[in-house]
Every structure is written in C-alpha cells, then in structure tokens.
Amino acid sequence: MTPATPPRRPTIDWRIRFGALSLIWGFSFLLIKVGTNGYAPFQVTFGRLFFGTAVLAVAIAVRRERLPRSIRTWGHLAVAAFFLNAVPFSLFSYAELTIPTTLASICNAAAPLWGMLLSLVALSEDRPTRRRVGGLGLGFVGVLTVLGAWQGFSGLDFTGTAMALLASLSHAVGWIYVRRTLAASDSSHIALTGTQLFLATVQLAVVTPLFTDLPTSFPMVPLFAVVALGSLGTGLAMLLQYGIVAEVGPTTGQMVTYFIPVIATAAGVAVLNEPLHWNTPVGAVIVLVGAALTQGRSKSPRATQKPTPAPEPRPAPEPAAQP
C-alpha cells in the first residue's frame, strides 16, 4: 500500500505572508480614498469586485475547483454577497468621501463587536460570558473615544461615520448568515468565495448604472488604485488568508484584524497627510482589546464532552472583516 503523499508546504513562510496580508488590507482604505478621487463610489466598488473575481477565477481554474451546483447554495451565496461584499464595500467607498481613512479602518475593526451582539441572538451555541460582555462594553467605550464623545462629536461627519459603522454591521450580519446557512457546504472555500464575489459583481453591475453616469475620462492614478484594490486587496488577500488559516489555524489567522487599523492609520497620515489626534490611536487600542475579548467562546457541557470544534463557514474562513 503506497503511503499518502504529505501536502507540499508553501515556499514562502506563513509569517511573511501574514505580513503581506496585513499590509494589503491596511492599505486598502488608502486605495479606496484614492479611487474615489476619480470615480464614483459605486464604480470603485464594482471595479474592486470585478478584478477580485478575476483573480479568484484564475485560481479556481488553475486548481480545477468545481463550482457549487445547488441552486439553494447559489441563493445563499447571493445573500452573503450582498451583506459581505456589495453593501460594506459600497458604504466604505461612500464613507471615505467625507471621513479619513483612519476613522474608516477603526469602524471596520468594530465588526467583531457587532458580531458578538448578533450571535447572542441568532446563534444558539453562543452564550454571554462576563469576558465577552466586558469586551463589548470596552469596545463601545473605545468607539466613543475615537469619535470624541466628550467634545459633542464636534468636527465629525455624521453621515460618513454612520456609513462606515453600518458597513461593519453588514459584515457581522453576513457572517451570521453564512454560519447558519453555508457552514456544512461540501464545496471548497475558494470555489464558494469566487462564486460569492461573482454574484456581488453582478449585483453592482445592475446598481451602478442606475446611480452613476459613465466616466468621461479615466484618470490613471485612481484607476490603478481600483485595480490594486480588487486584484490585491480582494482577490490575492483572500488567497493569502486561506493559506494562512489552513497552515496555522483560524486563531492565528484572525490576528490580522489587529494590524489593519495600525497600518491604515500610518498610511493615511504618511501618504494622505491626514490629521491624527490622541483619541484616535487610544480609542483604536481600546476597540481592538474589546474585540479580542469578545472572540472567546463560551464553554458548555456539550462542548466539554465533545471538544471537536464546530466547522468554520466555507465561503470565507477569515474572521477579520475585509475592508
């Protein structure tokens, strides 16, 4: 009997790929800002979805992955595409018309706080604990610190900030929906996510002409930003995250969440000359600590008797909200 061939280890160490993923997602907020300088927000979103789908389509073809065949699965993926891609990507593009990339990235980091609130209602296996409730309260304090609540939110663009927070809420809603409907799918992560991005692209292809006019010119720097945002920040980033999670597990993979706002802030200040006040980094740290505390799973008698972890949702194993 021929022994099974062990899986081939990636050529590039996972730590290098983890650093690359953190940089790509951290700079995504800057790319959104640059893209909206030349194109309408819906056009930026459509472009990033189109180029992201193209990258995953190539990966699916090279690996000869089989797309899902069930109409039911395609229906669930269409809903997931709406909440995880079409809505948050569009909201972040509109939000960054009026708010800095720093604030947008911190709002994105608040997604685990929304997820903890929603999971207590929608997922029967999640139970509140002192640690998780404390993390939720701490995260809320961090958000108020970032927004400068003691100053009456002066100088804050309410509409843009609300859009960024709604984008992170949409991510959380999407993750809850995925966990309830697609966790047991037998298709591969890449095939499901490629299908999901394709469906989101179709959704934006329908919406974009209704709310925007065709561009009369194509400025190259914003165009390059959109191409990079889609091919790197959406397509390649997902492939990197899949490899990291498969090699070192989802717990380590989710640590990228804590690097994204740091890199986004540094990029916004250094490249775009965005102002930085003390409450922004302090509040960001509080938000991230609170988000980390909410990620601890509660223990139950069933969990004690059967320590096998629940399967992760197929379409997107990364717990971090993609900017």
PDB file of N, CA and C in Angstrom, residues 124-125 298-308:
ATOM      1  N   SER A 124     -27.514  29.776  18.573  1.00  0.00           N
ATOM      2  CA  SER A 124     -27.847  29.159  19.855  1.00  0.00           C
ATOM      3  C   SER A 124     -26.618  28.655  20.598  1.00  0.00           C
ATOM      4  N   GLU A 125     -25.518  28.378  19.865  1.00  0.00           N
ATOM      5  CA  GLU A 125     -24.334  27.843  20.548  1.00  0.00           C
ATOM      6  C   GLU A 125     -23.526  28.914  21.263  1.00  0.00           C
ATOM      7  N   SER A 298     -17.732  30.689  24.681  1.00  0.00           N
ATOM      8  CA  SER A 298     -18.217  30.211  25.976  1.00  0.00           C
ATOM      9  C   SER A 298     -18.158  28.700  26.030  1.00  0.00           C
ATOM     10  N   LYS A 299     -18.001  28.156  27.240  1.00  0.00           N
ATOM     11  CA  LYS A 299     -17.942  26.712  27.429  1.00  0.00           C
ATOM     12  C   LYS A 299     -19.315  26.203  27.860  1.00  0.00           C
ATOM     13  N   SER A 300     -19.693  25.075  27.341  1.00  0.00           N
ATOM     14  CA  SER A 300     -20.956  24.452  27.702  1.00  0.00           C
ATOM     15  C   SER A 300     -20.696  22.993  28.010  1.00  0.00           C
ATOM     16  N   PRO A 301     -21.612  22.303  28.711  1.00  0.00           N
ATOM     17  CA  PRO A 301     -21.402  20.891  28.992  1.00  0.00           C
ATOM     18  C   PRO A 301     -21.188  20.071  27.733  1.00  0.00           C
ATOM     19  N   ARG A 302     -21.937  20.393  26.672  1.00  0.00           N
ATOM     20  CA  ARG A 302     -21.757  19.657  25.425  1.00  0.00           C
ATOM     21  C   ARG A 302     -20.368  19.868  24.873  1.00  0.00           C
ATOM     22  N   ALA A 303     -19.892  21.120  24.956  1.00  0.00           N
ATOM     23  CA  ALA A 303     -18.553  21.405  24.449  1.00  0.00           C
ATOM     24  C   ALA A 303     -17.496  20.671  25.252  1.00  0.00           C
ATOM     25  N   THR A 304     -17.757  20.490  26.569  1.00  0.00           N
ATOM     26  CA  THR A 304     -16.802  19.795  27.415  1.00  0.00           C
ATOM     27  C   THR A 304     -16.734  18.317  27.050  1.00  0.00           C
ATOM     28  N   GLN A 305     -17.916  17.710  26.745  1.00  0.00           N
ATOM     29  CA  GLN A 305     -17.941  16.304  26.416  1.00  0.00           C
ATOM     30  C   GLN A 305     -17.403  16.026  25.024  1.00  0.00           C
ATOM     31  N   LYS A 306     -17.589  16.978  24.134  1.00  0.00           N
ATOM     32  CA  LYS A 306     -17.170  16.776  22.750  1.00  0.00           C
ATOM     33  C   LYS A 306     -16.329  17.966  22.303  1.00  0.00           C
ATOM     34  N   PRO A 307     -15.010  17.892  22.486  1.00  0.00           N
ATOM     35  CA  PRO A 307     -14.155  19.054  22.225  1.00  0.00           C
ATOM     36  C   PRO A 307     -13.922  19.351  20.758  1.00  0.00           C
ATOM     37  N   THR A 308     -14.488  18.545  19.858  1.00  0.00           N
ATOM     38  CA  THR A 308     -14.267  18.798  18.434  1.00  0.00           C
ATOM     39  C   THR A 308     -14.843  20.151  18.056  1.00  0.00           C
TER      40      THR A 308
END
